[in-house]
mmCIF file with all atom_site columns, C-alpha atoms in Angstrom:
data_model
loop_
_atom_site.group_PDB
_atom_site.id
_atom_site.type_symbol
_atom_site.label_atom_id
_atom_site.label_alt_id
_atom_site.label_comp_id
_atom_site.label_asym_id
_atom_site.label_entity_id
_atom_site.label_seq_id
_atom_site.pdbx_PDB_ins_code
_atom_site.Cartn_x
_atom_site.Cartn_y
_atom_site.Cartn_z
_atom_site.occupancy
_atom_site.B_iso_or_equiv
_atom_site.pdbx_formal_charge
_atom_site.auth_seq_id
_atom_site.auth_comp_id
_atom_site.auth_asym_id
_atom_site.auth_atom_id
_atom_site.pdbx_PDB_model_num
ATOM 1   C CA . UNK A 1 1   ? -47.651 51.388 -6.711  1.00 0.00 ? 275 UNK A CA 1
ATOM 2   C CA . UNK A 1 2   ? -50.190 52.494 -8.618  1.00 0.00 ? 276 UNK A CA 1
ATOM 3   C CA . UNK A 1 3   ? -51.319 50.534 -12.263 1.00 0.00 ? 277 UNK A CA 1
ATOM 4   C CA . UNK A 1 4   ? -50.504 47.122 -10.242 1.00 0.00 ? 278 UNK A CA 1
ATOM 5   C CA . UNK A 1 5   ? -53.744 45.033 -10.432 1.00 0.00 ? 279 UNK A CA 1
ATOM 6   C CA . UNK A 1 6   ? -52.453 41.430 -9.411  1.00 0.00 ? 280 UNK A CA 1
ATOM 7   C CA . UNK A 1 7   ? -49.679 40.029 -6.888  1.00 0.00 ? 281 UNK A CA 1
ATOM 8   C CA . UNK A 1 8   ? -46.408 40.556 -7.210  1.00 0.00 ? 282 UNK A CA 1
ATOM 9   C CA . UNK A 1 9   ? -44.310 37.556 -7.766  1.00 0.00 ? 283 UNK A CA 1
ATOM 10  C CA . UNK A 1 10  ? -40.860 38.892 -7.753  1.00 0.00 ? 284 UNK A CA 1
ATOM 11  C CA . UNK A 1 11  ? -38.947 42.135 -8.255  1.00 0.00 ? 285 UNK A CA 1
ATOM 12  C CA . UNK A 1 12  ? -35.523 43.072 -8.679  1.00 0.00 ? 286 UNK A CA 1
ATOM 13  C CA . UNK A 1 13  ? -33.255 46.695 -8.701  1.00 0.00 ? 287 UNK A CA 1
ATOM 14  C CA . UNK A 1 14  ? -31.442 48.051 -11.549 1.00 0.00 ? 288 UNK A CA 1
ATOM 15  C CA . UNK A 1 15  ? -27.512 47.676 -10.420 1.00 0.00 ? 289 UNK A CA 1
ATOM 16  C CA . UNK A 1 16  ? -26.776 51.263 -11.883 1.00 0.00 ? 290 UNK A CA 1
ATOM 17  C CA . UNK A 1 17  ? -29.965 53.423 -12.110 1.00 0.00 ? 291 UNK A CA 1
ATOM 18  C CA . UNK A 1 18  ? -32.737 53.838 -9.864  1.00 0.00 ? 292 UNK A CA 1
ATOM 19  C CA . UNK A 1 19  ? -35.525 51.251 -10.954 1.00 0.00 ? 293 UNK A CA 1
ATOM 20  C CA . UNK A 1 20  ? -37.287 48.421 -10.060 1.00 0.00 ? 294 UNK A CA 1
ATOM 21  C CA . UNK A 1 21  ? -38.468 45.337 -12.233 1.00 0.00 ? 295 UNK A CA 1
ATOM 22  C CA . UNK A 1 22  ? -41.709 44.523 -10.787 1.00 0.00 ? 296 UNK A CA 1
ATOM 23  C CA . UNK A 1 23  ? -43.291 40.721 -12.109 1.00 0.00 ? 297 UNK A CA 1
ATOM 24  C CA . UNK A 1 24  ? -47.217 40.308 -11.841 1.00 0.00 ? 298 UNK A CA 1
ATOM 25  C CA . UNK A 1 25  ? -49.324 37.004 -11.748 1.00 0.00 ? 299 UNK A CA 1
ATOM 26  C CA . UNK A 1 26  ? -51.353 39.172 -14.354 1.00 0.00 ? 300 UNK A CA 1
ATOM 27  C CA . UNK A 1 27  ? -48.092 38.456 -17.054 1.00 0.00 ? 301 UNK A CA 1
ATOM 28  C CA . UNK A 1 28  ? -47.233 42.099 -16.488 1.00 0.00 ? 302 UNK A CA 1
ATOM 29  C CA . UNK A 1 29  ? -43.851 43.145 -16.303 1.00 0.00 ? 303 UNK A CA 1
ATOM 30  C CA . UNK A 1 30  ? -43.245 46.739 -14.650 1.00 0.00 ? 304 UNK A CA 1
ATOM 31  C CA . UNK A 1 31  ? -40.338 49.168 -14.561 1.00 0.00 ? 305 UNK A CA 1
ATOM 32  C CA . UNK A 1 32  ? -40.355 51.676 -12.021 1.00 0.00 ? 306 UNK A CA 1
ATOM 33  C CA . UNK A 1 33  ? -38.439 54.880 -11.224 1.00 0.00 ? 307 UNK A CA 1
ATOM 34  C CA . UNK A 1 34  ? -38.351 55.265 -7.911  1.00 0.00 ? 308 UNK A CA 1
ATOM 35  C CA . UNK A 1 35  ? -37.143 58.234 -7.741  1.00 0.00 ? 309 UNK A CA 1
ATOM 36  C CA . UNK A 1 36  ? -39.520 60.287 -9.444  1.00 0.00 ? 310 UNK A CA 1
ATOM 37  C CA . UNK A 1 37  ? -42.575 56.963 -8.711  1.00 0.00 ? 311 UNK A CA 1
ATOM 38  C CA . UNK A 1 38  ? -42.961 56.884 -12.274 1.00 0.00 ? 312 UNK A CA 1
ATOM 39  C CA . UNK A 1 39  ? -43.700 54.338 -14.737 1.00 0.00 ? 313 UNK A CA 1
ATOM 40  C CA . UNK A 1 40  ? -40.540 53.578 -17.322 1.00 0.00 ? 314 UNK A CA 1
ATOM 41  C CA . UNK A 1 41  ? -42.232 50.768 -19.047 1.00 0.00 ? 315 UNK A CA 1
ATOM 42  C CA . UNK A 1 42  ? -44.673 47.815 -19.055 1.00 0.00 ? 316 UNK A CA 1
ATOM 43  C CA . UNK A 1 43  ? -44.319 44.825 -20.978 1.00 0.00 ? 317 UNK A CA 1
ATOM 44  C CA . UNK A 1 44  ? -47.164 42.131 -21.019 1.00 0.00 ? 318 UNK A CA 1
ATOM 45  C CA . UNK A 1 45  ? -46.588 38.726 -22.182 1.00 0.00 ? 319 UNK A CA 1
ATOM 46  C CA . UNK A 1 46  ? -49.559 37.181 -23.377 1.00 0.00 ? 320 UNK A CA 1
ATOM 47  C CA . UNK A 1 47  ? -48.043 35.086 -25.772 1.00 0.00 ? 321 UNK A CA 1
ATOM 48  C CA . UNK A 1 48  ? -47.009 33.008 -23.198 1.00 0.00 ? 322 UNK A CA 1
ATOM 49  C CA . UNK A 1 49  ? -50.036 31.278 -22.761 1.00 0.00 ? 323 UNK A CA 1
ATOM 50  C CA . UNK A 1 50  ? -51.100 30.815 -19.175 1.00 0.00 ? 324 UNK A CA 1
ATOM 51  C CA . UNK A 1 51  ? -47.861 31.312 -18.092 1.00 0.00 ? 325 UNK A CA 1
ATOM 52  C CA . UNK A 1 52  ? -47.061 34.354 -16.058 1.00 0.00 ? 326 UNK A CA 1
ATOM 53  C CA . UNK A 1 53  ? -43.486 35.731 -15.015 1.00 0.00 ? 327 UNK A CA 1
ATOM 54  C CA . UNK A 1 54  ? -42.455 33.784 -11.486 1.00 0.00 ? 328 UNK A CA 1
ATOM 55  C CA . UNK A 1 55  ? -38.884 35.507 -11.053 1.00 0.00 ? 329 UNK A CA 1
ATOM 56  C CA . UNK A 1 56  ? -36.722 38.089 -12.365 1.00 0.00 ? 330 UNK A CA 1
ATOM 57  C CA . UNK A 1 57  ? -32.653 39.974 -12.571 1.00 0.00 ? 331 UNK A CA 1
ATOM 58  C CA . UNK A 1 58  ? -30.416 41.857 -14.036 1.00 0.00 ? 332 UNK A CA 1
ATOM 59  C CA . UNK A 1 59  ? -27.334 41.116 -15.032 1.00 0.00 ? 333 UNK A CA 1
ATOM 60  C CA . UNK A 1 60  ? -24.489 43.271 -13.509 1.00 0.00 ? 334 UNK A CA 1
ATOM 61  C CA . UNK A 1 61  ? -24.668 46.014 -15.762 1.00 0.00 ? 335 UNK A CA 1
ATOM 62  C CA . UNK A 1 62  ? -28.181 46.300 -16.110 1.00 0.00 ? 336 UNK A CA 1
ATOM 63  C CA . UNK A 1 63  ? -27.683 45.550 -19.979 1.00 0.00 ? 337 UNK A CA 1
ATOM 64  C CA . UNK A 1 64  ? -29.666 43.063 -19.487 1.00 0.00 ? 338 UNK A CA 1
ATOM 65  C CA . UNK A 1 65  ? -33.003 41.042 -17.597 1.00 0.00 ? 339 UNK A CA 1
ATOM 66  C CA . UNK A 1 66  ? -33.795 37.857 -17.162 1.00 0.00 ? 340 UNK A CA 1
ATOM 67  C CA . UNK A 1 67  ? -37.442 36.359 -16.863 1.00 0.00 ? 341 UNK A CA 1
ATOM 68  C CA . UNK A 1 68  ? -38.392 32.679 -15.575 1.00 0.00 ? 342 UNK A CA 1
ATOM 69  C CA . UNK A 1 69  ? -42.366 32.085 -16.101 1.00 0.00 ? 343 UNK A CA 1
ATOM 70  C CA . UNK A 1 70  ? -44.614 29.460 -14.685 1.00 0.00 ? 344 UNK A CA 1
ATOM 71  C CA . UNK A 1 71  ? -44.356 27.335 -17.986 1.00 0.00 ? 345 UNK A CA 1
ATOM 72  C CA . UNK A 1 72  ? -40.044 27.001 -17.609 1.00 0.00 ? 346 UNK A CA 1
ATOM 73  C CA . UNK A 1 73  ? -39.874 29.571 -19.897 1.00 0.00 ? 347 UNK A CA 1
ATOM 74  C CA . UNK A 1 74  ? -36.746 32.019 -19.510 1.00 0.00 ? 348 UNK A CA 1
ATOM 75  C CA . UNK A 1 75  ? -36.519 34.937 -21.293 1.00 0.00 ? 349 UNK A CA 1
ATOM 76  C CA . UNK A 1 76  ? -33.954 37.569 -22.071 1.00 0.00 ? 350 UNK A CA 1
ATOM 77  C CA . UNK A 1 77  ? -34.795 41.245 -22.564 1.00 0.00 ? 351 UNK A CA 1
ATOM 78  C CA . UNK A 1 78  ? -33.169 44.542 -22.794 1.00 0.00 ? 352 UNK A CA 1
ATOM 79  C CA . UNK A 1 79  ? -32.550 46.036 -19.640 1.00 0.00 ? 353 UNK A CA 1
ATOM 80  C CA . UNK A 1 80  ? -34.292 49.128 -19.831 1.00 0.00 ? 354 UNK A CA 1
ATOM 81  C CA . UNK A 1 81  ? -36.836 48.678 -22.802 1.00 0.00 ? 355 UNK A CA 1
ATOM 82  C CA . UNK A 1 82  ? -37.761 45.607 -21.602 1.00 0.00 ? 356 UNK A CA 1
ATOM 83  C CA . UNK A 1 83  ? -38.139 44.345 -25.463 1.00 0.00 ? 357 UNK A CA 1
ATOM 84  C CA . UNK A 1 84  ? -37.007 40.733 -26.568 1.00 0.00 ? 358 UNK A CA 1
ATOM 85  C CA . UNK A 1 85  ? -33.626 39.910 -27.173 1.00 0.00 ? 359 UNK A CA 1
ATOM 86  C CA . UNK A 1 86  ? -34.233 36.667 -29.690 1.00 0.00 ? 360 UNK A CA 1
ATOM 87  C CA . UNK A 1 87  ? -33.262 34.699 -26.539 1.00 0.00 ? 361 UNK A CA 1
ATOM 88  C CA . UNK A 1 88  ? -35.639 32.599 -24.826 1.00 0.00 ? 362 UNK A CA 1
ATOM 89  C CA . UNK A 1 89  ? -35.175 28.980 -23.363 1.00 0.00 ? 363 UNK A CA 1
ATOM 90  C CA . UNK A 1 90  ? -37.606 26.633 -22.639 1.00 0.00 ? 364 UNK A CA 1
ATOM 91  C CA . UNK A 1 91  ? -36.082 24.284 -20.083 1.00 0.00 ? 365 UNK A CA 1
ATOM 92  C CA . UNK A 1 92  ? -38.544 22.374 -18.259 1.00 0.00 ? 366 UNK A CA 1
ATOM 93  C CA . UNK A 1 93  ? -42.177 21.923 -17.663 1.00 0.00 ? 367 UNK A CA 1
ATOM 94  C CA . UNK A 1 94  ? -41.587 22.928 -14.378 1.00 0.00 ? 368 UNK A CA 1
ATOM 95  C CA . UNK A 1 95  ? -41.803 26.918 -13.147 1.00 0.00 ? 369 UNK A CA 1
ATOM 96  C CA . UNK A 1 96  ? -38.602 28.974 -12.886 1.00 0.00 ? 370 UNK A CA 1
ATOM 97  C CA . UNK A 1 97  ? -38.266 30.084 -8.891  1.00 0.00 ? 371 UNK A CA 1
ATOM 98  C CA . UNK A 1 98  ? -34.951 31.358 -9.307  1.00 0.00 ? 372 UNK A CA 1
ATOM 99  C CA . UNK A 1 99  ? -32.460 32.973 -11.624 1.00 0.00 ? 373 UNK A CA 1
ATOM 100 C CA . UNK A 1 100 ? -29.260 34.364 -11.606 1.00 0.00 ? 374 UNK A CA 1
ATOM 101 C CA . UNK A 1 101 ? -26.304 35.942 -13.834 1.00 0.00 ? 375 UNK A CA 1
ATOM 102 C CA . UNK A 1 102 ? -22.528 35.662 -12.887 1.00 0.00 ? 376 UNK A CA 1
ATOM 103 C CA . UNK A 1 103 ? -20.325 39.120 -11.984 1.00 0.00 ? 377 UNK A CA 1
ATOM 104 C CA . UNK A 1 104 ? -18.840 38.345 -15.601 1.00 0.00 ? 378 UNK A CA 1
ATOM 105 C CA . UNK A 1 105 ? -22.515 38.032 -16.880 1.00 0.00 ? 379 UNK A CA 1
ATOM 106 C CA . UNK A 1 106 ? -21.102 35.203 -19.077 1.00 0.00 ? 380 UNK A CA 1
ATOM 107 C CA . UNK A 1 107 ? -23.368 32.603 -17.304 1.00 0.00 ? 381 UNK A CA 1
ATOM 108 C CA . UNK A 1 108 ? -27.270 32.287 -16.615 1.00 0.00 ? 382 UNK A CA 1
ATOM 109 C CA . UNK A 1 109 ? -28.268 30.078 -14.094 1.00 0.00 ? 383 UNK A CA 1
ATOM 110 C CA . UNK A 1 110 ? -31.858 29.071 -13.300 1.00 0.00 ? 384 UNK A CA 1
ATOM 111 C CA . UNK A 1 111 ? -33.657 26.396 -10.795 1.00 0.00 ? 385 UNK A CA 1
ATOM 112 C CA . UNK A 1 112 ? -36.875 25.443 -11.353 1.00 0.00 ? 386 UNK A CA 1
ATOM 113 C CA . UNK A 1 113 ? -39.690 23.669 -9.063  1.00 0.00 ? 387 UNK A CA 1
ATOM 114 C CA . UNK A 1 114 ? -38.836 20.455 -9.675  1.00 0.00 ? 388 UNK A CA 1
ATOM 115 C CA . UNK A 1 115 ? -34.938 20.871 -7.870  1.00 0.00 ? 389 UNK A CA 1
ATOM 116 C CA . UNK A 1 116 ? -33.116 21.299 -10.667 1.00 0.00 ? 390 UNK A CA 1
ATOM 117 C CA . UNK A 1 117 ? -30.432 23.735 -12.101 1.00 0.00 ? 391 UNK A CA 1
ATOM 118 C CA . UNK A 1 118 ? -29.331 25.211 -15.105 1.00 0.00 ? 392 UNK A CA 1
ATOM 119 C CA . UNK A 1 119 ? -27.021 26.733 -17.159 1.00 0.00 ? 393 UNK A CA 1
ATOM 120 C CA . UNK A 1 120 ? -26.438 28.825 -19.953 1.00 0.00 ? 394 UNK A CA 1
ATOM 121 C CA . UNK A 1 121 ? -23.304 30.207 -21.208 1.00 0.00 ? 395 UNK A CA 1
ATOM 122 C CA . UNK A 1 122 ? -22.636 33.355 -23.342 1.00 0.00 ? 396 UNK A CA 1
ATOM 123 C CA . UNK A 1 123 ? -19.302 34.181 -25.556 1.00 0.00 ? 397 UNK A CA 1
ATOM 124 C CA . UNK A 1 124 ? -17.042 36.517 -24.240 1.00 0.00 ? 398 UNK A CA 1
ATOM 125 C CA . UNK A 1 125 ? -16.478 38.497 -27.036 1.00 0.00 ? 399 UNK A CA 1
ATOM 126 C CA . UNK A 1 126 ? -16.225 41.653 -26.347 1.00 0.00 ? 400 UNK A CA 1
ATOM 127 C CA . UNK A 1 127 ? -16.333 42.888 -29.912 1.00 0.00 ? 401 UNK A CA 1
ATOM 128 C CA . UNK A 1 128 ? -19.711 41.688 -29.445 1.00 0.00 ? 402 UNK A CA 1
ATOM 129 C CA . UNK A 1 129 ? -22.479 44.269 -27.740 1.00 0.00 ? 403 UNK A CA 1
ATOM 130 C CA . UNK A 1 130 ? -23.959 41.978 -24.307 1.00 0.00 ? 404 UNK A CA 1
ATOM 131 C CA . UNK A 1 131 ? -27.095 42.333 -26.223 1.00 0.00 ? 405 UNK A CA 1
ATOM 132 C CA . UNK A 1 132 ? -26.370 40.745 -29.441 1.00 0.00 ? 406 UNK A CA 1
ATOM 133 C CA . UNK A 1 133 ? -24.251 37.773 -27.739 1.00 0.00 ? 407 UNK A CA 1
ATOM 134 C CA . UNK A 1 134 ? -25.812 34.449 -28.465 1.00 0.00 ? 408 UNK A CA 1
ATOM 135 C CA . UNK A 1 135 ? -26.515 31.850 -25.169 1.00 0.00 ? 409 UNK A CA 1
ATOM 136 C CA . UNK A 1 136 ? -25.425 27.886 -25.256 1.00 0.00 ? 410 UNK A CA 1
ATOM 137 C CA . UNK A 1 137 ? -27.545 25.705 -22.815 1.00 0.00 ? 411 UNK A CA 1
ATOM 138 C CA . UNK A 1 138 ? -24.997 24.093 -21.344 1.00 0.00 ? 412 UNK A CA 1
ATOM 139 C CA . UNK A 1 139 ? -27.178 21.792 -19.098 1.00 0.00 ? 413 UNK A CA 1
ATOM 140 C CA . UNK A 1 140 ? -29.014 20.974 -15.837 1.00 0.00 ? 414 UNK A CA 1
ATOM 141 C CA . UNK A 1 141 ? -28.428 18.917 -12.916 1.00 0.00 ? 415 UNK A CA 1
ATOM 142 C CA . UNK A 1 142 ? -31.394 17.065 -10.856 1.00 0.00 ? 416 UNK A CA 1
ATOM 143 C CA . UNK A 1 143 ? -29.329 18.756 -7.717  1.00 0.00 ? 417 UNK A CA 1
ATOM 144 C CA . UNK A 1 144 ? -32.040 18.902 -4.552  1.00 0.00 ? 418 UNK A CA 1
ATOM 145 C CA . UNK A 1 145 ? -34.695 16.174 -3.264  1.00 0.00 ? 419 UNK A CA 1
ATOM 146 C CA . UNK A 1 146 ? -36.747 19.353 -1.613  1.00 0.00 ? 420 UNK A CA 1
ATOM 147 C CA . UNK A 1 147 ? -37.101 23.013 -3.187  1.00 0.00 ? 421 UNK A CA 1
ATOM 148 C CA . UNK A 1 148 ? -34.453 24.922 -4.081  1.00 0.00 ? 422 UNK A CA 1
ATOM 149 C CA . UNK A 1 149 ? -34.240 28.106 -1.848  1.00 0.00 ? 423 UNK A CA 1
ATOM 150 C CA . UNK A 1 150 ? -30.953 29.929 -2.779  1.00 0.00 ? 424 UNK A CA 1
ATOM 151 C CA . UNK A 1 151 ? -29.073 30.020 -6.193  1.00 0.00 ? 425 UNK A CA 1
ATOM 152 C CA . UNK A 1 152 ? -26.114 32.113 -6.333  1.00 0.00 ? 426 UNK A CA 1
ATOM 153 C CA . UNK A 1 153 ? -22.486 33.107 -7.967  1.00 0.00 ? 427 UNK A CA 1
ATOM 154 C CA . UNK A 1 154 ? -19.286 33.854 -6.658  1.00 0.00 ? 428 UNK A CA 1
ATOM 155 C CA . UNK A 1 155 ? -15.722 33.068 -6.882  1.00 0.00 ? 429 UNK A CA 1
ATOM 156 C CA . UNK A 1 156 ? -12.957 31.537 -5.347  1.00 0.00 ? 430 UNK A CA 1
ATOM 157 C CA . UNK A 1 157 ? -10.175 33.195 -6.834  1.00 0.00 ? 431 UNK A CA 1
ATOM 158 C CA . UNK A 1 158 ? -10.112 36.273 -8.666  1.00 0.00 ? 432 UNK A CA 1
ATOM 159 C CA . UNK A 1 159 ? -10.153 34.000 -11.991 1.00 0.00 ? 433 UNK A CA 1
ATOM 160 C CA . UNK A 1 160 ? -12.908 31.263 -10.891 1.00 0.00 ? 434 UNK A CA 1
ATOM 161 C CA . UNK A 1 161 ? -16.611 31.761 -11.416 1.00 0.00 ? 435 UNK A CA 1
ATOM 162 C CA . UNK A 1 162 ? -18.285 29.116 -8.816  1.00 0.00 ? 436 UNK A CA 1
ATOM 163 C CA . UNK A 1 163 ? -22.422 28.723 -9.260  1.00 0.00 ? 437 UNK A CA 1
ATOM 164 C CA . UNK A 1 164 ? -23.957 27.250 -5.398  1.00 0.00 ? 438 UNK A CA 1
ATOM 165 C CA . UNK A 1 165 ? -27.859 26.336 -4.933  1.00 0.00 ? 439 UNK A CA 1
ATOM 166 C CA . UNK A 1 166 ? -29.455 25.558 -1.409  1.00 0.00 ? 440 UNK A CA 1
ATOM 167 C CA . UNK A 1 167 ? -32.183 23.912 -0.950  1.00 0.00 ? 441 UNK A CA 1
ATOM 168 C CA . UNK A 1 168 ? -34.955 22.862 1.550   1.00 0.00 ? 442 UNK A CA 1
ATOM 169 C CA . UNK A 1 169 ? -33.395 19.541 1.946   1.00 0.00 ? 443 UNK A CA 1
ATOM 170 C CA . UNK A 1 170 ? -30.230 21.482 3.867   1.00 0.00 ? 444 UNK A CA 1
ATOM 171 C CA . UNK A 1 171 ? -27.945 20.853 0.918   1.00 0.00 ? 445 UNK A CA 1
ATOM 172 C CA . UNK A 1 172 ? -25.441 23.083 -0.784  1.00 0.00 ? 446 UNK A CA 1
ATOM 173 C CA . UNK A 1 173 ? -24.247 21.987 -4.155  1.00 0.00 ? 447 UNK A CA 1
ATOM 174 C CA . UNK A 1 174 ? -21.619 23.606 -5.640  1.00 0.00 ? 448 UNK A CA 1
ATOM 175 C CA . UNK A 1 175 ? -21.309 23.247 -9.824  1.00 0.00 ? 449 UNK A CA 1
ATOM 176 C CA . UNK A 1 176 ? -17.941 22.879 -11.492 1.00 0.00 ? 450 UNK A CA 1
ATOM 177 C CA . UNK A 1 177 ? -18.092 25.931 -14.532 1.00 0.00 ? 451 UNK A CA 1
ATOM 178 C CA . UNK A 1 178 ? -14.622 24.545 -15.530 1.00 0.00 ? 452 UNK A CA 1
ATOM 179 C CA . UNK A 1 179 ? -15.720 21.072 -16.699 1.00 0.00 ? 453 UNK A CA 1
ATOM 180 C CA . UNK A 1 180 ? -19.576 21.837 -17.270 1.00 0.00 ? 454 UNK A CA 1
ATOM 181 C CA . UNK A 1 181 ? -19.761 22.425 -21.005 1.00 0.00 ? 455 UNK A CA 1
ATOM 182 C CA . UNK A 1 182 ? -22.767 21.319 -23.742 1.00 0.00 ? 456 UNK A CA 1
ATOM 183 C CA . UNK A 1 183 ? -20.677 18.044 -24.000 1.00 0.00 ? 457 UNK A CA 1
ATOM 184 C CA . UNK A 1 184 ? -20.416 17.040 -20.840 1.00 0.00 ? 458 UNK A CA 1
ATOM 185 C CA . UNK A 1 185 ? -23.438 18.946 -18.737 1.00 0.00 ? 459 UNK A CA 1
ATOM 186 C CA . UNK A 1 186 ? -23.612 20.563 -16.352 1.00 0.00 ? 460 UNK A CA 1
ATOM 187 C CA . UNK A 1 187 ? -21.482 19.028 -13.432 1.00 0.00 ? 461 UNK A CA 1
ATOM 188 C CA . UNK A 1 188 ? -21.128 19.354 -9.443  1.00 0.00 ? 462 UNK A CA 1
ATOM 189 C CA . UNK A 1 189 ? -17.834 20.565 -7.872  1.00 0.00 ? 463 UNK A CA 1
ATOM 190 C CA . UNK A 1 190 ? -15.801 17.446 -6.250  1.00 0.00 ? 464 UNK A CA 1
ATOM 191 C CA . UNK A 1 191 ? -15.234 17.904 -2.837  1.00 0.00 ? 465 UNK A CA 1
#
């Protein structure tokens, strides 16, 4: 692609329209048609402060995109204009290498280099616009002795959100969404 000047660190597709989120190491954030192989939008995030984008999503609808940086930094942007939501999390010291929303795009996961998860919750009030929804750190979970490698949602009914990570250290860790809440942390599923 042309306009790229640094290595890519992640990318992700646009669930309902057809673009790509391209991250730099340069703190460049690209959105692609590609389609037509133009250029939507570029977003550069210098205020960040040696930190440079290390992973990014969308959420289901595309409403929205999430950004983890170098510095544990997550951010939450519009979808398409890639501008600043109000929402950004500082979580860690340690990089972001993975993120994910749930199917209901009420929950924000994120593992960082230093094996641990987590979460954020949103309201689900749908008088509310996705964008305009405010996020509740719910917690995070020290959840792998070796680096996380997979971080995921699903469900095990058609009414239960479940959150899994993998890891290098051949672990899967499933979270419990019913009983994590700001009180009580975020907390693993008993087997």
């Amino acid at each position: 692609l042309q306009g790229i000047a640094d290595r890519v660190s992640s990318l992700a597709t646009h669930p309902k329209f057809p673009l790509v989120l391209i991250a730099c190491k340069s703190s460049v954030v690209y959105l692609w048609d590609y389609h037509t192989k133009e250029l939507r939008t570029i977003r550069m995030f210098l205020e960040t402060c040696k930190s440079q984008p290390r992973c990014v999503t969308f959420d289901k609808t595309g409403s929205l995109a999430a950004i983890g940086f170098t510095s544990g930094i997550v951010k939450i942007l519009d979808g398409l204009a890639l501008t600043e939501l109000g929402t950004s999390f500082k979580i860690a010291k340690d990089e972001i290498v993975g993120l994910a929303f749930s199917p209901c795009g009420q929950w924000l996961a994120a593992a960082d280099s230093a094996h641990n998860v987590a979460l954020w919750r949103t309201s689900p009030d749908s008088s509310q616009p996705v964008k305009c929804r405010s996020w509740i750190y719910i917690g995070r979970h020290h959840s792998h002795t070796r680096p996380i490698t997979g971080l995921e949602f699903g469900s095990r009914n058609s009414k239960s959100v479940t959150l899994i990570s993998i890891g290098e250290d051949k672990m899967l860790q499933e979270y419990d969404l019913k009983i994590s809440s700001a009180e009580r942390g975020l907390c693993l599923h008993d087997l």
